[in-house]
Coordinates of N, CA, C and O in Angstrom, one line a residue:
G19 N -14.3 25.3 -14.8 CA -14.0 25.2 -16.2 C -12.7 24.5 -16.5 O -12.3 24.4 -17.7
F20 N -11.9 24.2 -15.5 CA -10.6 23.5 -15.7 C -10.8 22.1 -16.1 O -11.5 21.3 -15.4
D21 N -10.3 21.6 -17.2 CA -10.4 20.3 -17.7 C -9.5 19.3 -17.0 O -8.3 19.3 -17.3
A22 N -10.0 18.7 -16.0 CA -9.1 17.8 -15.2 C -9.9 16.6 -14.6 O -11.2 16.7 -14.4
I23 N -9.2 15.5 -14.4 CA -9.8 14.4 -13.7 C -8.8 14.0 -12.6 O -7.6 14.3 -12.7
S24 N -9.2 13.4 -11.6 CA -8.4 13.1 -10.4 C -8.6 11.6 -10.0 O -9.7 11.1 -10.1
L25 N -7.5 11.0 -9.6 CA -7.5 9.6 -9.0 C -7.1 9.8 -7.6 O -6.2 10.5 -7.2
M26 N -7.9 9.1 -6.7 CA -7.7 9.1 -5.3 C -7.2 7.7 -4.9 O -8.0 6.8 -4.7
P27 N -5.9 7.6 -4.7 CA -5.3 6.2 -4.4 C -5.4 5.9 -2.9 O -5.4 6.8 -2.1
T28 N -5.4 4.6 -2.7 CA -5.3 4.1 -1.3 C -3.9 4.1 -0.9 O -3.1 4.8 -1.5
N29 N -3.5 3.4 0.2 CA -2.2 3.4 0.7 C -1.3 2.7 -0.4 O -1.5 1.6 -0.8
L30 N -0.3 3.5 -0.8 CA 0.6 3.0 -1.9 C 1.9 2.4 -1.3 O 2.4 2.8 -0.2
Y31 N 2.5 1.5 -2.0 CA 3.8 1.0 -1.7 C 4.5 0.5 -2.9 O 3.9 0.4 -4.0
G32 N 5.8 0.3 -2.8 CA 6.6 -0.2 -4.0 C 8.0 0.2 -3.9 O 8.4 1.0 -3.0
P33 N 8.8 -0.3 -4.8 CA 10.3 0.1 -4.8 C 10.5 1.6 -4.8 O 9.7 2.3 -5.5
G34 N 11.5 2.0 -4.1 CA 11.8 3.4 -4.1 C 11.0 4.2 -3.0 O 11.1 5.4 -2.9
D35 N 10.2 3.5 -2.2 CA 9.5 4.1 -1.1 C 10.4 4.6 -0.1 O 11.6 4.4 -0.1
N36 N 9.9 5.4 0.9 CA 10.6 5.9 2.0 C 10.6 4.7 3.1 O 9.6 4.4 3.6
Y37 N 11.8 4.2 3.4 CA 12.0 3.1 4.3 C 12.5 3.6 5.7 O 12.9 2.7 6.5
D38 N 12.5 4.9 5.9 CA 13.0 5.4 7.2 C 12.1 4.9 8.3 O 10.9 5.1 8.3
L39 N 12.6 4.3 9.3 CA 11.8 3.7 10.4 C 11.1 4.7 11.2 O 10.1 4.4 11.9
E40 N 11.5 6.0 11.2 CA 10.8 7.0 12.0 C 9.7 7.7 11.3 O 8.8 8.2 11.9
N41 N 9.7 7.7 9.9 CA 8.6 8.5 9.3 C 8.1 7.9 8.0 O 7.5 8.6 7.2
S42 N 8.3 6.6 7.8 CA 7.7 6.0 6.6 C 6.3 5.5 6.8 O 5.8 5.5 7.9
H43 N 5.7 5.0 5.8 CA 4.4 4.4 5.9 C 4.5 3.0 6.5 O 5.5 2.4 6.5
V44 N 3.3 2.5 6.9 CA 3.3 1.2 7.7 C 3.9 0.1 6.9 O 4.7 -0.7 7.5
L45 N 3.6 -0.1 5.7 CA 4.1 -1.3 5.0 C 5.6 -1.3 4.8 O 6.3 -2.2 5.1
A46 N 6.1 -0.1 4.3 CA 7.6 0.0 4.1 C 8.3 -0.2 5.5 O 9.3 -0.8 5.5
A47 N 7.8 0.4 6.5 CA 8.4 0.3 7.8 C 8.4 -1.1 8.3 O 9.5 -1.6 8.8
L48 N 7.3 -1.8 8.2 CA 7.2 -3.2 8.7 C 8.2 -4.1 7.9 O 8.9 -4.9 8.5
I49 N 8.2 -3.9 6.6 CA 9.1 -4.8 5.8 C 10.6 -4.5 6.3 O 11.3 -5.5 6.5
K50 N 11.0 -3.3 6.4 CA 12.4 -3.0 6.8 C 12.6 -3.5 8.2 O 13.7 -4.1 8.4
K51 N 11.7 -3.4 9.1 CA 11.9 -3.9 10.5 C 12.1 -5.4 10.5 O 13.0 -5.9 11.1
F52 N 11.3 -6.1 9.7 CA 11.5 -7.6 9.7 C 12.7 -8.0 9.0 O 13.3 -9.0 9.4
I53 N 13.1 -7.3 7.9 CA 14.4 -7.7 7.2 C 15.5 -7.5 8.2 O 16.4 -8.4 8.3
I54 N 15.6 -6.4 8.9 CA 16.7 -6.1 9.8 C 16.7 -7.1 11.0 O 17.7 -7.6 11.3
A55 N 15.5 -7.4 11.5 CA 15.4 -8.4 12.6 C 15.9 -9.7 12.2 O 16.6 -10.4 12.9
K56 N 15.5 -10.2 11.0 CA 16.0 -11.4 10.4 C 17.5 -11.4 10.3 O 18.2 -12.4 10.7
K57 N 18.0 -10.3 9.7 CA 19.5 -10.2 9.4 C 20.3 -10.2 10.8 O 21.3 -10.8 10.8
E58 N 19.7 -9.6 11.8 CA 20.4 -9.4 13.1 C 20.0 -10.5 14.1 O 20.4 -10.5 15.2
N59 N 19.2 -11.5 13.6 CA 18.7 -12.6 14.5 C 18.0 -12.0 15.8 O 18.2 -12.6 16.8
A60 N 17.3 -11.0 15.6 CA 16.6 -10.3 16.8 C 15.5 -11.2 17.3 O 14.8 -11.9 16.5
P61 N 15.3 -11.3 18.6 CA 14.3 -12.2 19.2 C 12.9 -11.7 19.0 O 11.9 -12.5 19.0
S62 N 12.7 -10.4 18.7 CA 11.4 -9.8 18.5 C 11.4 -8.6 17.6 O 12.4 -7.9 17.5
V63 N 10.2 -8.3 17.1 CA 10.0 -7.0 16.3 C 8.9 -6.3 17.0 O 7.8 -6.9 17.3
N64 N 9.1 -5.0 17.3 CA 8.1 -4.2 18.0 C 7.2 -3.5 16.9 O 7.8 -2.9 16.0
C65 N 5.9 -3.6 17.1 CA 5.0 -3.0 16.2 C 4.0 -2.1 17.0 O 3.7 -2.4 18.1
W66 N 3.6 -1.0 16.4 CA 2.8 0.0 17.0 C 1.3 -0.5 17.2 O 0.8 -1.2 16.3
G67 N 0.7 0.0 18.3 CA -0.7 -0.3 18.5 C -1.0 -1.8 18.8 O -0.1 -2.5 19.3
N68 N -2.2 -2.2 18.5 CA -2.6 -3.6 18.8 C -2.8 -4.4 17.5 O -3.1 -5.6 17.6
G69 N -2.6 -3.8 16.4 CA -2.7 -4.5 15.1 C -4.0 -4.6 14.5 O -4.2 -5.2 13.5
S70 N -5.1 -4.1 15.2 CA -6.4 -4.2 14.7 C -6.8 -3.4 13.5 O -7.8 -3.7 12.8
P71 N -6.2 -2.2 13.3 CA -6.7 -1.4 12.1 C -6.6 -2.1 10.8 O -5.7 -3.0 10.6
L72 N -7.5 -1.8 9.9 CA -7.6 -2.5 8.6 C -7.1 -1.5 7.6 O -7.4 -0.3 7.6
R73 N -6.3 -2.1 6.6 CA -5.7 -1.2 5.6 C -5.8 -2.0 4.2 O -5.8 -3.2 4.1
E74 N -5.9 -1.1 3.2 CA -5.9 -1.6 1.8 C -4.6 -1.0 1.2 O -4.2 0.1 1.5
F75 N -3.9 -1.8 0.4 CA -2.6 -1.4 -0.2 C -2.7 -1.6 -1.7 O -3.3 -2.5 -2.3
L76 N -2.0 -0.7 -2.4 CA -1.9 -0.7 -3.9 C -0.5 -0.5 -4.3 O 0.2 0.5 -3.8
H77 N 0.1 -1.4 -5.1 CA 1.4 -1.2 -5.6 C 1.5 0.0 -6.6 O 0.5 0.3 -7.4
V78 N 2.6 0.8 -6.5 CA 2.7 2.0 -7.3 C 2.6 1.7 -8.8 O 2.1 2.6 -9.6
N79 N 3.0 0.6 -9.3 CA 2.9 0.2 -10.7 C 1.4 0.1 -11.1 O 1.1 0.4 -12.2
D80 N 0.6 -0.4 -10.2 CA -0.8 -0.5 -10.5 C -1.4 0.8 -10.6 O -2.3 1.1 -11.4
L81 N -1.0 1.8 -9.7 CA -1.5 3.1 -9.8 C -1.1 3.8 -11.2 O -1.9 4.4 -11.8
A82 N 0.1 3.5 -11.6 CA 0.6 4.0 -12.9 C -0.3 3.5 -14.0 O -0.7 4.3 -14.9
E83 N -0.6 2.2 -13.9 CA -1.5 1.6 -15.0 C -2.9 2.2 -14.9 O -3.5 2.4 -16.0
A84 N -3.4 2.5 -13.7 CA -4.7 3.1 -13.6 C -4.7 4.5 -14.2 O -5.7 4.9 -14.9
C85 N -3.6 5.2 -14.0 CA -3.5 6.6 -14.6 C -3.6 6.5 -16.1 O -4.3 7.3 -16.8
I86 N -2.8 5.6 -16.7 CA -2.8 5.5 -18.1 C -4.2 5.0 -18.6 O -4.8 5.6 -19.6
H87 N -4.8 4.1 -17.9 CA -6.1 3.6 -18.3 C -7.2 4.7 -18.3 O -7.9 4.8 -19.3
V88 N -7.2 5.5 -17.3 CA -8.3 6.5 -17.3 C -8.0 7.6 -18.3 O -8.9 8.2 -18.8
L89 N -6.7 7.9 -18.5 CA -6.4 9.0 -19.5 C -6.8 8.5 -20.9 O -7.3 9.3 -21.7
E90 N -6.7 7.2 -21.2 CA -7.1 6.7 -22.5 C -8.6 6.4 -22.6 O -9.2 6.5 -23.7
K91 N -9.3 6.1 -21.4 CA -10.7 5.6 -21.5 C -11.7 6.5 -20.9 O -12.9 6.3 -21.0
W92 N -11.3 7.6 -20.2 CA -12.3 8.3 -19.4 C -12.5 9.7 -19.8 O -11.5 10.5 -19.8
D93 N -13.7 10.1 -20.2 CA -14.0 11.5 -20.5 C -15.3 11.7 -19.6 O -16.4 11.2 -20.0
P94 N -15.2 12.4 -18.5 CA -16.3 12.6 -17.6 C -17.6 13.1 -18.3 O -18.7 12.9 -17.7
D95 N -17.4 13.8 -19.4 CA -18.6 14.4 -20.0 C -19.3 13.5 -20.9 O -20.4 13.8 -21.4
K96 N -18.8 12.3 -21.2 CA -19.5 11.3 -22.0 C -20.6 10.6 -21.2 O -20.5 10.4 -20.0
K97 N -21.6 10.3 -21.9 CA -22.8 9.6 -21.3 C -22.5 8.4 -20.5 O -23.0 8.1 -19.4
E98 N -21.6 7.5 -21.0 CA -21.3 6.2 -20.4 C -20.3 6.3 -19.3 O -19.9 5.3 -18.6
S99 N -19.7 7.5 -19.0 CA -18.7 7.7 -17.9 C -19.4 7.5 -16.6 O -20.6 7.7 -16.4
P100 N -18.6 7.2 -15.6 CA -19.1 7.0 -14.2 C -19.8 8.2 -13.7 O -19.4 9.4 -14.0
K101 N -20.9 8.0 -12.9 CA -21.7 9.1 -12.4 C -21.7 8.9 -10.8 O -21.5 7.8 -10.3
D102 N -22.1 10.0 -10.1 CA -22.3 9.8 -8.7 C -23.7 9.3 -8.5 O -24.4 9.0 -9.4
K103 N -24.1 9.1 -7.2 CA -25.4 8.5 -6.9 C -26.6 9.3 -7.4 O -27.7 8.8 -7.5
N104 N -26.3 10.6 -7.7 CA -27.4 11.5 -8.2 C -27.4 11.6 -9.8 O -28.1 12.4 -10.3
G105 N -26.5 10.8 -10.4 CA -26.4 10.9 -11.8 C -25.5 12.0 -12.4 O -25.5 12.2 -13.6
N106 N -24.8 12.7 -11.5 CA -23.9 13.8 -12.0 C -22.6 13.2 -12.4 O -22.1 12.2 -11.9
N107 N -21.9 13.9 -13.4 CA -20.6 13.5 -13.8 C -19.6 13.5 -12.7 O -19.7 14.4 -11.8
L108 N -18.8 12.5 -12.7 CA -17.7 12.4 -11.7 C -16.4 12.9 -12.4 O -16.1 12.6 -13.5
Y109 N -15.6 13.6 -11.6 CA -14.3 14.0 -12.1 C -13.2 13.5 -11.2 O -12.0 13.9 -11.3
Y110 N -13.5 12.5 -10.4 CA -12.5 11.8 -9.5 C -13.0 10.3 -9.4 O -14.1 10.0 -9.5
L111 N -12.0 9.5 -9.3 CA -12.3 8.0 -9.0 C -11.3 7.5 -8.0 O -10.1 7.9 -7.9
N112 N -11.8 6.6 -7.1 CA -10.9 5.9 -6.2 C -10.1 4.8 -6.9 O -10.7 4.2 -7.8
V113 N -8.9 4.6 -6.5 CA -8.1 3.6 -7.0 C -7.5 2.8 -5.9 O -6.8 3.4 -5.0
G114 N -7.7 1.5 -5.8 CA -7.2 0.7 -4.8 C -7.2 -0.8 -5.2 O -7.5 -1.1 -6.4
S115 N -7.0 -1.6 -4.2 CA -7.0 -3.1 -4.5 C -8.3 -3.7 -4.3 O -8.6 -4.8 -4.8
G116 N -9.1 -3.1 -3.4 CA -10.4 -3.6 -3.0 C -10.3 -4.7 -2.0 O -11.3 -5.3 -1.6
E117 N -9.1 -4.9 -1.5 CA -8.8 -5.9 -0.5 C -8.2 -5.2 0.8 O -7.4 -4.4 0.6
E118 N -8.6 -5.7 1.9 CA -8.0 -5.1 3.1 C -7.6 -6.2 4.1 O -8.1 -7.3 4.0
L119 N -6.7 -5.9 4.9 CA -6.3 -6.8 6.0 C -5.9 -6.0 7.2 O -5.6 -4.8 7.1
S120 N -5.8 -6.7 8.3 CA -5.4 -6.0 9.6 C -3.9 -5.8 9.6 O -3.2 -6.5 8.9
I121 N -3.5 -4.8 10.3 CA -2.0 -4.6 10.5 C -1.4 -5.8 11.1 O -0.3 -6.2 10.8
K122 N -2.1 -6.5 12.0 CA -1.6 -7.7 12.6 C -1.4 -8.8 11.6 O -0.3 -9.4 11.5
E123 N -2.4 -8.9 10.7 CA -2.2 -9.9 9.6 C -1.1 -9.5 8.7 O -0.3 -10.4 8.2
L124 N -1.0 -8.2 8.4 CA 0.1 -7.7 7.5 C 1.5 -8.0 8.1 O 2.4 -8.5 7.4
A125 N 1.6 -7.8 9.4 CA 2.9 -8.0 10.1 C 3.3 -9.5 10.0 O 4.4 -9.9 9.7
Q126 N 2.3 -10.4 10.3 CA 2.6 -11.8 10.2 C 2.9 -12.3 8.8 O 3.8 -13.1 8.6
Y127 N 2.2 -11.7 7.8 CA 2.5 -12.0 6.4 C 3.9 -11.6 6.0 O 4.6 -12.4 5.4
I128 N 4.3 -10.4 6.5 CA 5.7 -9.9 6.2 C 6.7 -10.8 6.9 O 7.7 -11.2 6.3
A129 N 6.4 -11.2 8.1 CA 7.3 -12.1 8.9 C 7.5 -13.4 8.1 O 8.6 -13.9 8.0
D130 N 6.4 -13.9 7.6 CA 6.5 -15.2 6.8 C 7.3 -15.0 5.5 O 8.1 -15.8 5.2
L131 N 7.0 -13.9 4.8 CA 7.7 -13.7 3.5 C 9.2 -13.3 3.7 O 10.0 -13.6 2.8
T132 N 9.6 -12.8 4.9 CA 11.0 -12.5 5.1 C 11.7 -13.7 5.9 O 12.9 -13.6 6.2
N133 N 10.9 -14.7 6.2 CA 11.3 -15.9 7.0 C 11.8 -15.5 8.4 O 12.8 -16.1 8.9
Y134 N 11.2 -14.5 9.0 CA 11.5 -14.1 10.3 C 10.8 -15.0 11.3 O 9.5 -15.2 11.2
K135 N 11.5 -15.6 12.2 CA 10.9 -16.6 13.1 C 10.7 -16.1 14.6 O 10.2 -16.8 15.4
G136 N 11.1 -14.9 14.8 CA 11.0 -14.3 16.2 C 9.6 -13.9 16.5 O 8.6 -14.2 15.8
K137 N 9.5 -13.3 17.7 CA 8.2 -12.9 18.2 C 7.8 -11.5 17.7 O 8.6 -10.6 17.5
I138 N 6.5 -11.3 17.5 CA 6.0 -10.0 17.1 C 5.3 -9.4 18.4 O 4.4 -10.0 19.0
V139 N 5.8 -8.2 18.8 CA 5.4 -7.6 20.1 C 4.6 -6.4 19.7 O 5.1 -5.5 18.9
W140 N 3.4 -6.2 20.2 CA 2.5 -5.1 20.0 C 2.6 -4.1 21.1 O 2.3 -4.4 22.2
D141 N 3.0 -2.9 20.8 CA 3.2 -1.8 21.8 C 1.9 -1.0 21.8 O 1.7 0.0 21.0
E142 N 1.0 -1.3 22.7 CA -0.3 -0.7 22.7 C -0.3 0.7 23.3 O -1.3 1.4 23.3
K143 N 0.9 1.2 23.7 CA 1.0 2.6 24.1 C 1.1 3.5 22.9 O 0.9 4.7 23.0
M144 N 1.5 2.9 21.8 CA 1.6 3.6 20.6 C 0.3 3.7 19.8 O -0.5 2.7 20.0
P145 N 0.1 4.6 19.0 CA -1.3 4.8 18.4 C -1.5 3.7 17.3 O -0.6 3.2 16.7
N146 N -2.8 3.4 17.2 CA -3.2 2.5 16.1 C -3.5 3.2 14.8 O -3.4 2.6 13.7
G147 N -3.8 4.5 14.9 CA -4.2 5.2 13.7 C -5.7 5.0 13.4 O -6.4 4.4 14.2
T148 N -6.1 5.5 12.2 CA -7.5 5.3 11.8 C -7.8 3.8 11.8 O -7.0 3.0 11.3
H149 N -9.0 3.5 12.3 CA -9.4 2.0 12.3 C -9.5 1.4 11.0 O -9.1 0.3 10.8
R150 N -10.0 2.1 10.0 CA -10.2 1.5 8.7 C -10.0 2.5 7.6 O -10.5 3.6 7.6
K151 N -9.3 2.0 6.5 CA -9.1 2.8 5.3 C -9.3 1.9 4.1 O -8.4 1.2 3.8
N152 N -10.5 1.9 3.6 CA -10.8 1.1 2.5 C -11.6 1.9 1.5 O -12.6 2.6 1.8
L153 N -11.3 1.8 0.2 CA -12.0 2.6 -0.9 C -12.9 1.7 -1.6 O -12.7 0.5 -1.9
D154 N -14.0 2.3 -2.1 CA -14.9 1.7 -3.1 C -14.3 2.0 -4.4 O -14.3 3.1 -4.9
I155 N -13.9 0.9 -5.1 CA -13.3 1.0 -6.4 C -14.2 0.5 -7.5 O -13.7 0.3 -8.6
S156 N -15.4 0.4 -7.2 CA -16.4 -0.2 -8.2 C -16.4 0.6 -9.5 O -16.5 0.0 -10.6
R157 N -16.4 1.9 -9.4 CA -16.5 2.7 -10.6 C -15.3 2.6 -11.6 O -15.5 2.5 -12.8
I158 N -14.1 2.5 -11.1 CA -13.0 2.3 -12.0 C -12.9 0.9 -12.5 O -12.5 0.7 -13.6
K159 N -13.4 -0.1 -11.7 CA -13.5 -1.4 -12.2 C -14.5 -1.6 -13.3 O -14.3 -2.3 -14.3
E160 N -15.6 -0.8 -13.2 CA -16.6 -0.8 -14.3 C -16.0 -0.3 -15.6 O -16.5 -0.6 -16.6
M161 N -15.0 0.5 -15.5 CA -14.3 1.1 -16.7 C -13.3 0.1 -17.2 O -12.6 0.4 -18.2
G162 N -13.2 -1.1 -16.6 CA -12.3 -2.1 -17.1 C -10.9 -2.2 -16.5 O -10.0 -2.9 -17.0
W163 N -10.7 -1.4 -15.4 CA -9.4 -1.4 -14.8 C -9.5 -2.3 -13.5 O -10.5 -2.2 -12.7
S164 N -8.4 -3.0 -13.2 CA -8.3 -3.7 -11.9 C -6.8 -3.9 -11.7 O -6.0 -3.9 -12.6
P165 N -6.4 -4.0 -10.4 CA -5.0 -4.1 -10.1 C -4.5 -5.5 -10.5 O -5.2 -6.4 -10.6
K166 N -3.2 -5.5 -10.9 CA -2.6 -6.7 -11.4 C -1.6 -7.3 -10.5 O -1.3 -8.5 -10.5
I167 N -1.0 -6.5 -9.6 CA 0.1 -7.0 -8.7 C -0.5 -7.4 -7.4 O -1.1 -6.6 -6.6
S168 N -0.4 -8.7 -7.0 CA -0.9 -9.2 -5.8 C -0.1 -8.6 -4.6 O 1.1 -8.2 -4.8
L169 N -0.6 -8.6 -3.4 CA 0.1 -8.1 -2.3 C 1.4 -8.9 -2.1 O 2.4 -8.4 -1.8
E170 N 1.3 -10.3 -2.2 CA 2.4 -11.1 -2.0 C 3.5 -10.8 -3.0 O 4.7 -10.6 -2.6
S171 N 3.2 -10.7 -4.3 CA 4.2 -10.4 -5.3 C 4.8 -9.0 -5.1 O 6.0 -8.8 -5.2
G172 N 3.9 -8.0 -4.7 CA 4.4 -6.7 -4.5 C 5.3 -6.6 -3.3 O 6.4 -5.9 -3.3
I173 N 5.0 -7.3 -2.2 CA 5.8 -7.3 -1.0 C 7.2 -7.9 -1.3 O 8.2 -7.5 -0.9
K174 N 7.1 -9.0 -2.1 CA 8.4 -9.7 -2.4 C 9.3 -8.7 -3.2 O 10.5 -8.7 -3.0
K175 N 8.8 -7.9 -4.1 CA 9.6 -6.9 -4.8 C 10.1 -5.9 -3.9 O 11.3 -5.5 -4.1
V176 N 9.3 -5.4 -2.9 CA 9.8 -4.4 -2.0 C 10.9 -5.0 -1.1 O 11.9 -4.4 -0.8
I177 N 10.7 -6.3 -0.7 CA 11.8 -7.0 0.1 C 13.1 -7.0 -0.6 O 14.1 -6.6 -0.1
A178 N 13.0 -7.3 -1.9 CA 14.2 -7.3 -2.7 C 14.9 -5.9 -2.8 O 16.1 -5.7 -2.7
D179 N 14.0 -4.9 -3.0 CA 14.5 -3.5 -3.1 C 15.2 -3.1 -1.8 O 16.3 -2.5 -1.8
I180 N 14.5 -3.4 -0.6 CA 15.1 -3.0 0.7 C 16.4 -3.8 0.9 O 17.4 -3.2 1.4
E181 N 16.4 -5.1 0.7 CA 17.6 -5.9 0.9 C 18.8 -5.3 0.1 O 19.9 -5.2 0.5
Y182 N 18.5 -5.0 -1.2 CA 19.5 -4.4 -2.0 C 20.1 -3.1 -1.4 O 21.3 -2.9 -1.3
K183 N 19.2 -2.2 -1.0 CA 19.6 -1.0 -0.5 C 20.3 -1.1 0.9 O 21.3 -0.4 1.1
L184 N 19.9 -2.0 1.7 CA 20.6 -2.3 3.0 C 22.0 -2.8 2.8 O 22.9 -2.5 3.5
N185 N 22.1 -3.6 1.7 CA 23.5 -4.2 1.4 C 24.4 -3.3 0.7 O 25.6 -3.5 0.7
N186 N 23.8 -2.2 0.0 CA 24.6 -1.5 -0.9 C 24.7 0.1 -0.7 O 25.5 0.7 -1.2
L187 N 23.7 0.6 0.1 CA 23.7 2.0 0.2 C 23.7 2.4 1.7 O 22.9 1.9 2.5
K188 N 24.7 3.2 2.1 CA 24.9 3.6 3.5 C 23.7 4.2 4.2 O 23.4 3.9 5.3
E189 N 22.9 5.1 3.4 CA 21.8 5.8 4.0 C 20.6 4.9 4.4 O 19.8 5.3 5.2
Y190 N 20.6 3.7 3.9 CA 19.5 2.8 4.3 C 19.8 1.9 5.4 O 19.0 1.1 5.9
K191 N 21.1 1.9 5.9 CA 21.5 1.0 7.0 C 21.0 1.5 8.4 O 21.2 0.8 9.3
K192 N 20.5 2.7 8.5 CA 20.0 3.2 9.8 C 18.6 2.8 10.1 O 17.9 2.4 9.3

């Protein structure tokens, strides 16, 4: 009887993320690694696993927009609201970009965007993690929402955020 709806987001990223190299998420950690490697002229960047896992990413501002969209447009009890495969009311929706890429592709993409020219080394002794994390976002798209921030644009914003913090805040220099 609790009146609630839930959004289930994919892997999130954006300014203000946790950039600690020991415990951050993959995208934030990779961006910071490549920025530092470029700044220090490092010959290589070490990445975990073999790079084969597939991931989907969503900028935090797109999640914020999705939250506003569903609060304004979604009443699960209305006839036109999304239903499950059996026609039952849904009280949760997946939110993502609908696009996935391999960690290897992501690392190369970040290397290109940070203008890092060194070698990418894959440490296959380290775990790959789950092979695939991709959400079906068809129901929220049917409600008229779709992400607006491209991965390229979002990563460029995060690069700027990390570079600022590395240059201005002591706690980000580690």
